Tab-separated table of C-alpha atoms in Angstrom:
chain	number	residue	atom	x	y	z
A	1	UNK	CA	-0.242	-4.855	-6.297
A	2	UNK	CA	-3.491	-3.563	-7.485
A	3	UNK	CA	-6.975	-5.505	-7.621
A	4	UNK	CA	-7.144	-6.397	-11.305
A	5	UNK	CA	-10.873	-6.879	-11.177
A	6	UNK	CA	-11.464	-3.451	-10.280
A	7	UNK	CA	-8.943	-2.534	-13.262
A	8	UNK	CA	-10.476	-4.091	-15.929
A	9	UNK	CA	-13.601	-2.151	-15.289
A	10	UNK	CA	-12.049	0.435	-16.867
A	11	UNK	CA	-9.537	-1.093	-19.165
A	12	UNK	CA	-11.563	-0.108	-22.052
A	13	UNK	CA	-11.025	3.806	-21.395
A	14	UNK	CA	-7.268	4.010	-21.494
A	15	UNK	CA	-5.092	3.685	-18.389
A	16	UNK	CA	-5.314	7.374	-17.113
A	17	UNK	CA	-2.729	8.706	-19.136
A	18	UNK	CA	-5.104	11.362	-20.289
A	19	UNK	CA	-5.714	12.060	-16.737
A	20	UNK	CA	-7.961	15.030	-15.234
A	21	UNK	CA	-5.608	17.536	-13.470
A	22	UNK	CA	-6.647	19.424	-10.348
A	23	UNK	CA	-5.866	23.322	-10.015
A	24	UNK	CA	-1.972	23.651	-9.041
A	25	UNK	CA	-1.492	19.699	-10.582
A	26	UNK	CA	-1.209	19.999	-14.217
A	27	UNK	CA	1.909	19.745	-14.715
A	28	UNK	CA	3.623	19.881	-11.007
A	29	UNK	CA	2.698	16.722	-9.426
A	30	UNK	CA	4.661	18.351	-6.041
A	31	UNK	CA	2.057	21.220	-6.237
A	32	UNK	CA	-0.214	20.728	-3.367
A	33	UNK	CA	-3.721	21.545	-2.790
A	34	UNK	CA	-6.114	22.669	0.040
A	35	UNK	CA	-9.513	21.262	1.156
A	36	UNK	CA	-11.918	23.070	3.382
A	37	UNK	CA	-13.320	21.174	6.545
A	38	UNK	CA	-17.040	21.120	5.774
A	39	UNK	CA	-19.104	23.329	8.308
A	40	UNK	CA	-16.078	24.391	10.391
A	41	UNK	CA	-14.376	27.077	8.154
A	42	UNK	CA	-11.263	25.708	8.736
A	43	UNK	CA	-8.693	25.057	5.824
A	44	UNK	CA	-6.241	22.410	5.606
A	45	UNK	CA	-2.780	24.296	5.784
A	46	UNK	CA	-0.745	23.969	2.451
A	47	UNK	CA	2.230	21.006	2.947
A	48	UNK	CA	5.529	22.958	1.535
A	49	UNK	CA	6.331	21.764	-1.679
A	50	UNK	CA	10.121	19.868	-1.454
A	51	UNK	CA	11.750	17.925	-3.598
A	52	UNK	CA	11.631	13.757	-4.694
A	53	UNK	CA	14.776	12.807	-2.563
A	54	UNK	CA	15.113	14.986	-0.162
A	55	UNK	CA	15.514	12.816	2.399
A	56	UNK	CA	17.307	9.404	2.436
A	57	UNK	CA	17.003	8.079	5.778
A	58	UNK	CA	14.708	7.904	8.936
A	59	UNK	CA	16.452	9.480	11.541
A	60	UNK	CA	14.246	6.675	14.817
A	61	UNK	CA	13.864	3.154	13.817
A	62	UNK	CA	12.263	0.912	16.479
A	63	UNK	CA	10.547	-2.215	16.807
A	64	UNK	CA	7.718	-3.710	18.702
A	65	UNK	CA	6.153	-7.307	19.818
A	66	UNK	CA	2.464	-6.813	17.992
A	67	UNK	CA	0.233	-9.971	17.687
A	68	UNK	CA	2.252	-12.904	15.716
A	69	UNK	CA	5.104	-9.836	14.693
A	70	UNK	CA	8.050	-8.205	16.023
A	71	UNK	CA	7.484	-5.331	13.489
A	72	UNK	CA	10.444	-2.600	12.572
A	73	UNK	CA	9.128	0.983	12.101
A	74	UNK	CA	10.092	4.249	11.792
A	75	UNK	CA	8.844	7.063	13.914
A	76	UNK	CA	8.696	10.697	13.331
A	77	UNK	CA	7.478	13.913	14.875
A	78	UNK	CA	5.814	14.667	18.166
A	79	UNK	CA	4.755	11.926	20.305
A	80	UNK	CA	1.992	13.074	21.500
A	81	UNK	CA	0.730	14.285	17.919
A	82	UNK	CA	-2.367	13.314	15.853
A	83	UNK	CA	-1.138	9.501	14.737
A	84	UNK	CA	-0.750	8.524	11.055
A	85	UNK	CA	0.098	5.382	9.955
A	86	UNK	CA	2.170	5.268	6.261
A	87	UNK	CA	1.577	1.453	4.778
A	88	UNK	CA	3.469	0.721	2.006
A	89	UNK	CA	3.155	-1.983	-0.736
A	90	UNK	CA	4.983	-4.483	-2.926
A	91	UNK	CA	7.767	-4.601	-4.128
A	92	UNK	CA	8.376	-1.109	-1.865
A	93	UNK	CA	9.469	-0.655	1.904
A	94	UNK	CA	9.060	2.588	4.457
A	95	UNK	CA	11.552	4.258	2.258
A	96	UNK	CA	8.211	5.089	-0.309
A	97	UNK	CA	7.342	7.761	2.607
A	98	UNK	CA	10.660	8.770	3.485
A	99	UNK	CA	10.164	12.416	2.179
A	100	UNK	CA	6.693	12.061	3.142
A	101	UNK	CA	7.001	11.410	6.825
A	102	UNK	CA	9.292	14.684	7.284
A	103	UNK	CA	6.545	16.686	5.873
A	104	UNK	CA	3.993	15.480	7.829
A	105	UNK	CA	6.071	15.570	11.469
A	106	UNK	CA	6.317	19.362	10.687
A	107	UNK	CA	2.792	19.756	10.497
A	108	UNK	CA	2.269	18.244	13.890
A	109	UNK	CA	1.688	14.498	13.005
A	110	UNK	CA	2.862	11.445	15.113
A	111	UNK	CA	4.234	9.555	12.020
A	112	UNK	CA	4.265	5.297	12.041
A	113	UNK	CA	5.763	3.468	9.214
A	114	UNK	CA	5.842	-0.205	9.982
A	115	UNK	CA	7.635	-2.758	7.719
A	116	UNK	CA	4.827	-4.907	6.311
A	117	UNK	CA	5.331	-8.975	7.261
A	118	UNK	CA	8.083	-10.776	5.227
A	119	UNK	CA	9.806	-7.208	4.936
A	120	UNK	CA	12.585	-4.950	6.031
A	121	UNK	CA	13.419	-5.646	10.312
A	122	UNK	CA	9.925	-7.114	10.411
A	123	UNK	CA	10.121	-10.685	12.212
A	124	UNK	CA	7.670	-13.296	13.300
A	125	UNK	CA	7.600	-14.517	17.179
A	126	UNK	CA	7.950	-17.819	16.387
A	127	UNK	CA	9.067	-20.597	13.857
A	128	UNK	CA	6.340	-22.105	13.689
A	129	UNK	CA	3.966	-19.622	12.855
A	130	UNK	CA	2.308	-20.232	8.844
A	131	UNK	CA	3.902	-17.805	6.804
A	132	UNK	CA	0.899	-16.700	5.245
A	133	UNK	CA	-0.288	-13.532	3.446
A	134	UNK	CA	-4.178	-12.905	3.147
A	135	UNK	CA	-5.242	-9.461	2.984
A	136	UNK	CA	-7.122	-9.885	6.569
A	137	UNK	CA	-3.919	-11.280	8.045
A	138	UNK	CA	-2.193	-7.845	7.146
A	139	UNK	CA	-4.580	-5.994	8.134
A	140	UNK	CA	-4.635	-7.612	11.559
A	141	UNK	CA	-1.073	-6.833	11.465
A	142	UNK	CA	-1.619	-3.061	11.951
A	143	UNK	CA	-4.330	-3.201	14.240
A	144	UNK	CA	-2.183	-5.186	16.721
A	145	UNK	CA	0.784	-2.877	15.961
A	146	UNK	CA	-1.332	-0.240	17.011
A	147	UNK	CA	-2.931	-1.972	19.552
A	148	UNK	CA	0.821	-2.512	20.738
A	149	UNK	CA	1.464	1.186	20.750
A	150	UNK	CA	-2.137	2.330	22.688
A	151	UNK	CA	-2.945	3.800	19.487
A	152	UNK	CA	-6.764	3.857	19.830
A	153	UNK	CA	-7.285	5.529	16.654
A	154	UNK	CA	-5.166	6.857	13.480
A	155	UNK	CA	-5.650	8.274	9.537
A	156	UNK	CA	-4.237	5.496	7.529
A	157	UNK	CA	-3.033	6.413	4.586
A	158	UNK	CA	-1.111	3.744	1.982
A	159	UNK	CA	-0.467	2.403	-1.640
A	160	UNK	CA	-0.679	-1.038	-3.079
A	161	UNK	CA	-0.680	-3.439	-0.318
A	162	UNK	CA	-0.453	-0.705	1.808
A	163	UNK	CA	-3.813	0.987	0.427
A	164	UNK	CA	-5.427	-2.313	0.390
A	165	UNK	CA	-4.511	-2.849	4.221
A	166	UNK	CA	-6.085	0.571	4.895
A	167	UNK	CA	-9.069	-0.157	3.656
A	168	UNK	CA	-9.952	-3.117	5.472
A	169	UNK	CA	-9.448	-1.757	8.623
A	170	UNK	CA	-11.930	1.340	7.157
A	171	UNK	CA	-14.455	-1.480	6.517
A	172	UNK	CA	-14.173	-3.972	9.074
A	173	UNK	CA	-12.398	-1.588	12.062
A	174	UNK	CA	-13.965	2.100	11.492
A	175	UNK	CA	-13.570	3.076	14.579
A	176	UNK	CA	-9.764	2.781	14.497
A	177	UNK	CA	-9.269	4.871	11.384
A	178	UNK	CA	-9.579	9.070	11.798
A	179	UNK	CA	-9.343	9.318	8.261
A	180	UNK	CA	-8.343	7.458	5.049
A	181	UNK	CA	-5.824	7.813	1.817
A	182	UNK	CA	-6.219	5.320	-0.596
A	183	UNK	CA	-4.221	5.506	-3.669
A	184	UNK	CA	-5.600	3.663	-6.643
A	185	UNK	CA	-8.869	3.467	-4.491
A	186	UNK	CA	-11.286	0.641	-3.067
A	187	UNK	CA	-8.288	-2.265	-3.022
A	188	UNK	CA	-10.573	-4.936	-0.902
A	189	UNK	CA	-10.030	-8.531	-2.836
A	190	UNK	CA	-12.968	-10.948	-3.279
A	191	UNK	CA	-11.028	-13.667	-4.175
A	192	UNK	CA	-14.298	-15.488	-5.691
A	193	UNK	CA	-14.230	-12.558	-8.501
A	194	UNK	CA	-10.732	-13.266	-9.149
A	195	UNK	CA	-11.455	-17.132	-10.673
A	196	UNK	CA	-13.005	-15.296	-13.740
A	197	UNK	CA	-10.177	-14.056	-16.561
A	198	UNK	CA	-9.764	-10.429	-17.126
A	199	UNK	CA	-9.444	-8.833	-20.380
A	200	UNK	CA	-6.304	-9.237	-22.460
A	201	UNK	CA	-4.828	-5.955	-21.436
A	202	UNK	CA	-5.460	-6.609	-17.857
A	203	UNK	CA	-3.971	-10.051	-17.784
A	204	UNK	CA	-0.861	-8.609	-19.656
A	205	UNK	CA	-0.297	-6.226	-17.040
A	206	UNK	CA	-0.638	-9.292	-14.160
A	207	UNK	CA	2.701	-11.133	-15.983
A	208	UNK	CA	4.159	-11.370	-12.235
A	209	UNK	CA	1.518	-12.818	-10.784
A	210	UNK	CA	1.278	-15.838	-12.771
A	211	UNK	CA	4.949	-15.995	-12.892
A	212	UNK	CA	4.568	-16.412	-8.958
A	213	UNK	CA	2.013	-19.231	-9.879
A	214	UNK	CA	4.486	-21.045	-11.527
A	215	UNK	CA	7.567	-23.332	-10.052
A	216	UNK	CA	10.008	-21.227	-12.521
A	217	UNK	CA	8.491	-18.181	-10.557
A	218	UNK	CA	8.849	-19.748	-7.314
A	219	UNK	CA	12.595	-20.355	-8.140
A	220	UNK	CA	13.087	-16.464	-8.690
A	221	UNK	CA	11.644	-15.672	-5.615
A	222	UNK	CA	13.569	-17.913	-3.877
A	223	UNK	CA	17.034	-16.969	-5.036
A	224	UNK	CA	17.651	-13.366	-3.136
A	225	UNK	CA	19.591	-12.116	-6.561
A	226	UNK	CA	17.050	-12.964	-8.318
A	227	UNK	CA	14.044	-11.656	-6.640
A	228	UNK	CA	15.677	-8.191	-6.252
A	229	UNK	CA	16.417	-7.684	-10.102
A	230	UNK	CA	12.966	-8.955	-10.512
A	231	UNK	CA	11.667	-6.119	-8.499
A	232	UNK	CA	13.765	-3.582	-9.942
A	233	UNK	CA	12.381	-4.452	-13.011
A	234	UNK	CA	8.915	-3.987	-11.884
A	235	UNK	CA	9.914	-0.155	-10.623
A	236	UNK	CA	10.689	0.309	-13.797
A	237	UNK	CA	7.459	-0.801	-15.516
A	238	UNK	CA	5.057	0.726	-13.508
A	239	UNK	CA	6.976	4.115	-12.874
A	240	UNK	CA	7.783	5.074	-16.349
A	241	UNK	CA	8.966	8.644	-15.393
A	242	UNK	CA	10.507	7.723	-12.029
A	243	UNK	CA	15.082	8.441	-12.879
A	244	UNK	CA	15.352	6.899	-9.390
A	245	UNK	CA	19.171	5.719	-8.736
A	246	UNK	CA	20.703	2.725	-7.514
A	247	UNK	CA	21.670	4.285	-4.391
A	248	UNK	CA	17.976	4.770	-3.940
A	249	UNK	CA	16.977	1.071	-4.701
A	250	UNK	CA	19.302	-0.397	-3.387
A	251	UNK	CA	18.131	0.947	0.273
A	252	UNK	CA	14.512	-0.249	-0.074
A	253	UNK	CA	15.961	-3.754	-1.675
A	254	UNK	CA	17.424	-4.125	1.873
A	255	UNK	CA	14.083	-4.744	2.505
A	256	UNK	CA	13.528	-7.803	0.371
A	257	UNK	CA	16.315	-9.625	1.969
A	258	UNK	CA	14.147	-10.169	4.643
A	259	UNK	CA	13.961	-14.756	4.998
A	260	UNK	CA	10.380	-14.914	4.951
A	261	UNK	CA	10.273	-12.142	2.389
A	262	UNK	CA	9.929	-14.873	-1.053
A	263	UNK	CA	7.434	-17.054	1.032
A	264	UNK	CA	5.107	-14.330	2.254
A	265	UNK	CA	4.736	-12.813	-1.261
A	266	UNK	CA	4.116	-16.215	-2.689
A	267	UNK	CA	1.458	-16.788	-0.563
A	268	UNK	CA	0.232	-13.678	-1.125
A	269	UNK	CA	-0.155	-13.677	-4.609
A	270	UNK	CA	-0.823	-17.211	-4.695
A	271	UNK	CA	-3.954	-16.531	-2.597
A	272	UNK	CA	-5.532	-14.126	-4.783
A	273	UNK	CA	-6.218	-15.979	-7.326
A	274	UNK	CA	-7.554	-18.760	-5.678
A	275	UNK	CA	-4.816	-21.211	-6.021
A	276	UNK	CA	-3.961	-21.898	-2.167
A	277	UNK	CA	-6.310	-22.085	0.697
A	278	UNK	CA	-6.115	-19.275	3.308
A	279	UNK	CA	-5.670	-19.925	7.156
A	280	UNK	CA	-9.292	-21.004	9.031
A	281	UNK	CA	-8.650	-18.323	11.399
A	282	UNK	CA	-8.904	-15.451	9.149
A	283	UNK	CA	-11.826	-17.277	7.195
A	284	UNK	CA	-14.760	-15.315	8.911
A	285	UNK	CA	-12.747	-11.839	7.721
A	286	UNK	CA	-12.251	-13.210	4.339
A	287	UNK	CA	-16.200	-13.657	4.058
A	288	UNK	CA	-17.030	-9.887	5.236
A	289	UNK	CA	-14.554	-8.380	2.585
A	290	UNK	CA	-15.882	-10.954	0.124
A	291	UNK	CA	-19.212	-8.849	0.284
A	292	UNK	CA	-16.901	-5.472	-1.047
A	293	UNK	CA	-18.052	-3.262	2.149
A	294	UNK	CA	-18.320	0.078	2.287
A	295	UNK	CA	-16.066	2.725	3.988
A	296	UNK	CA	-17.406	5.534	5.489
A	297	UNK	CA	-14.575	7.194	6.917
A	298	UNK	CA	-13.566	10.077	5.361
A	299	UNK	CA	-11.195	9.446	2.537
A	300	UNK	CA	-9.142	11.473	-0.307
A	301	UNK	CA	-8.659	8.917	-3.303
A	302	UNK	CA	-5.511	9.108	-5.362
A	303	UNK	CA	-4.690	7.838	-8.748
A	304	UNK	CA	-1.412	8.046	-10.562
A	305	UNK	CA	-1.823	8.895	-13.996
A	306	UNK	CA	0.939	6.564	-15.535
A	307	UNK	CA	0.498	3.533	-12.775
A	308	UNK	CA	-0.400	0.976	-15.477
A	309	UNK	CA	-3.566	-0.279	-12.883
A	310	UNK	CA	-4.825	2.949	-12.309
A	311	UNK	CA	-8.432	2.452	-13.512
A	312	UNK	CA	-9.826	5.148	-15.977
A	313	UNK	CA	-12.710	7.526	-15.229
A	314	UNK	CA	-11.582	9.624	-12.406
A	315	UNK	CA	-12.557	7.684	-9.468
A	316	UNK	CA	-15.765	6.700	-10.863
A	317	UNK	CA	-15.345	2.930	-11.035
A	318	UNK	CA	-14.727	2.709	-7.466
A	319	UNK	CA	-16.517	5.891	-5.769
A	320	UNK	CA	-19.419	4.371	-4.928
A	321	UNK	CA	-17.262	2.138	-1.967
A	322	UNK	CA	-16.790	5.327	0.027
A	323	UNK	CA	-19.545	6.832	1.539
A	324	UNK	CA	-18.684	9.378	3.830
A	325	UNK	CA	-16.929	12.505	2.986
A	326	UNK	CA	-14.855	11.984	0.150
A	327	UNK	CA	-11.956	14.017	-2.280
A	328	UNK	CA	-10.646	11.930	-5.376
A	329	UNK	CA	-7.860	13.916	-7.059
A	330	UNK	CA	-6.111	12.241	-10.458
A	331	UNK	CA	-1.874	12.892	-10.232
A	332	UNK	CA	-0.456	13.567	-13.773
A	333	UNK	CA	2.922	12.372	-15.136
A	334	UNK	CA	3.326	10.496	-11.888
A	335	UNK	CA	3.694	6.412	-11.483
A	336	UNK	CA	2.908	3.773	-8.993
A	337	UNK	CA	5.049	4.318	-6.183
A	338	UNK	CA	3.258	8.088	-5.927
A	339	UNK	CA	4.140	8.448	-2.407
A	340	UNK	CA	8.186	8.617	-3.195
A	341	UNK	CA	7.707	10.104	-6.551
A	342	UNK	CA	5.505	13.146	-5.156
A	343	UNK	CA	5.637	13.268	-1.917
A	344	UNK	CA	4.169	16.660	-1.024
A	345	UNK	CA	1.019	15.710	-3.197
A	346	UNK	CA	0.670	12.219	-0.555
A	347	UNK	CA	1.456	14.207	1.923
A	348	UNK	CA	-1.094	17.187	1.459
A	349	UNK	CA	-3.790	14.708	1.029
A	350	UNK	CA	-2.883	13.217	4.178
A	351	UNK	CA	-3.569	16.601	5.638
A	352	UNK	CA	-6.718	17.162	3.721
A	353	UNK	CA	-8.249	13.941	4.542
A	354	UNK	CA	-7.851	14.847	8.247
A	355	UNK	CA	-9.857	17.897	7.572
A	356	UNK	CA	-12.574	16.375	5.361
């Protein structure tokens, strides 16, 4: 989930309950909003407002041989449209952006939502490939997936892992990314900064991670049952407001049935706090995004006002990362999993960024 160092920043100022609402967002968190290209005169057009549920299913689901991946995805809307990639995060699948997609295919969009590795259809080549999980590794992920697809260039847009896997092709791979949506911000791990202990409150809200550092946690992970109830409970912790049903977890906890599902969120986990050595190969990635680099794509920021690591302040403990053109807006009564929950709102920034 979320970088805890940049959380505890903030810790101090409340979570973002008392969040600041945007015209049209104070108390509809479906309400969308429009942004103005600058010097073109153009306006983003408004996404229709649907909603939470709409949709239940992808309608194309493929799969394609990218770097060390078969990786599942689902497709939508023209394919010769303006690409955007949907990346979702843990403990989520492509069903976060299944009203989402829709929304965006009917404004024109060439939508991609690949399974992240250890998820869903998603497959390695080979046996013998490490089942490892650094950030880098991800990231690499997508840009052979869309280096699989002739996709020269695409707005990313994400959550969680998925936000954190966007950004690191921003840094590192600008010239791949149109145009950015980060929710909960600048995600980029320096797993140096991680050694230190957080604050109380920030530690409290990390209980699964050192769970996942211990054997008992390992255990859990390991035992498909398990695992799944242990990710239901996290949906329920971190989207306070979200009534979602069992038909609609059960679908994404299809996803988590995946066999290299326990070991690659292990790793991953495991990794960011220092207690396992990454792969050599990604080490010279590792060492860039150690140094926190700046994005200059443009980006629209998003923060969900009852996510539990959603750091206070409006943006301001992370703005200074992005430093192109750049739209932060704060999403009231909302949780973690913001893209499912209000799905016009992800979807209108999506739209906005690409006219920043």
């Amino acid at each position: 989930m979320i970088n805890r160092r940049t959380f505890s920043k903030a810790v101090g100022l409340g979570t973002g309950a008392a969040a600041v609402s945007l015209s049209g967002l104070q108390t509809d968190a479906s309400a969308a909003t429009a942004a103005q290209k600058p010097g073109s005169g153009s306006t983003a057009p408004t996404v229709p407002t649907i909603t939470p549920g709409t949709h239940t299913e992808f309608s194309t689901l493929k799969h394609v041989k990218a770097g060390v991946l078969d990786i599942g995805y689902a497709e939508a809307g023209p394919a010769h449209g303006p690409v955007v990639l949907l990346l979702h995060g843990w403990p989520y699948d492509i069903h976060s952006f299944v009203d989402v997609a829709p929304l965006l295919a009917d404004q024109g969009y060439r939508v991609l939502v690949p399974y992240l590795r250890g998820h869903g259809s998603t497959r390695f080549l080979s046996r013998h490939t490490p089942r490892t999980a650094e950030q880098s590794a991800i990231a690499l992920d997508i840009i052979a997936f869309m280096d699989a697809l002739k996709i020269e260039k695409a707005t990313l847009a994400g959550f969680d892992w998925g936000s954190r896997t966007a950004d690191i092709i921003a840094a590192l791979w600008p010239e791949r990314v149109e145009s950015l949506v980060s929710t909960s911000g600048y995600l980029i791990t320096n797993v140096k900064a991680q050694l230190s202990p957080a604050l109380p409150a920030v530690e409290h809200n990390w209980w699964y991670q050192w769970y996942f550092a211990t054997d008992r946690g390992k255990q859990a992970m390991e035992d498909e049952e398990k695992r799944i109830a242990l990710c239901r409970y996290v949906w329920t912790l971190v989207s306070p407001n979200w009534n979602f049903s069992d038909a609609v977890f059960n679908r994404t906890a299809e996803a988590f049935k995946n066999p290299d599902y326990a070991a690659i969120v292990l790793y991953n986990y495991r990794w960011r706090i220092g207690l396992i050595e990454g792969e050599r190969r990604y080490d010279r990635y590792e060492k860039q995004l150690a140094a926190q680099p700046s994005i200059h794509v443009p980006t629209v920021t998003l923060d969900a006002a009852l996510d539990p690591f959603t750091p206070a302040g409006d943006g301001s403990t992370y703005r200074t990362h992005f430093t192109g053109p750049y739209l932060h807006r704060t999403i009231a009564n909302i949780g973690h999993n913001l893209p499912q929950e209000a799905p016009t709102v992800f979807a209108q920034a999506v739209v906005d960024a690409d006219h920043l």
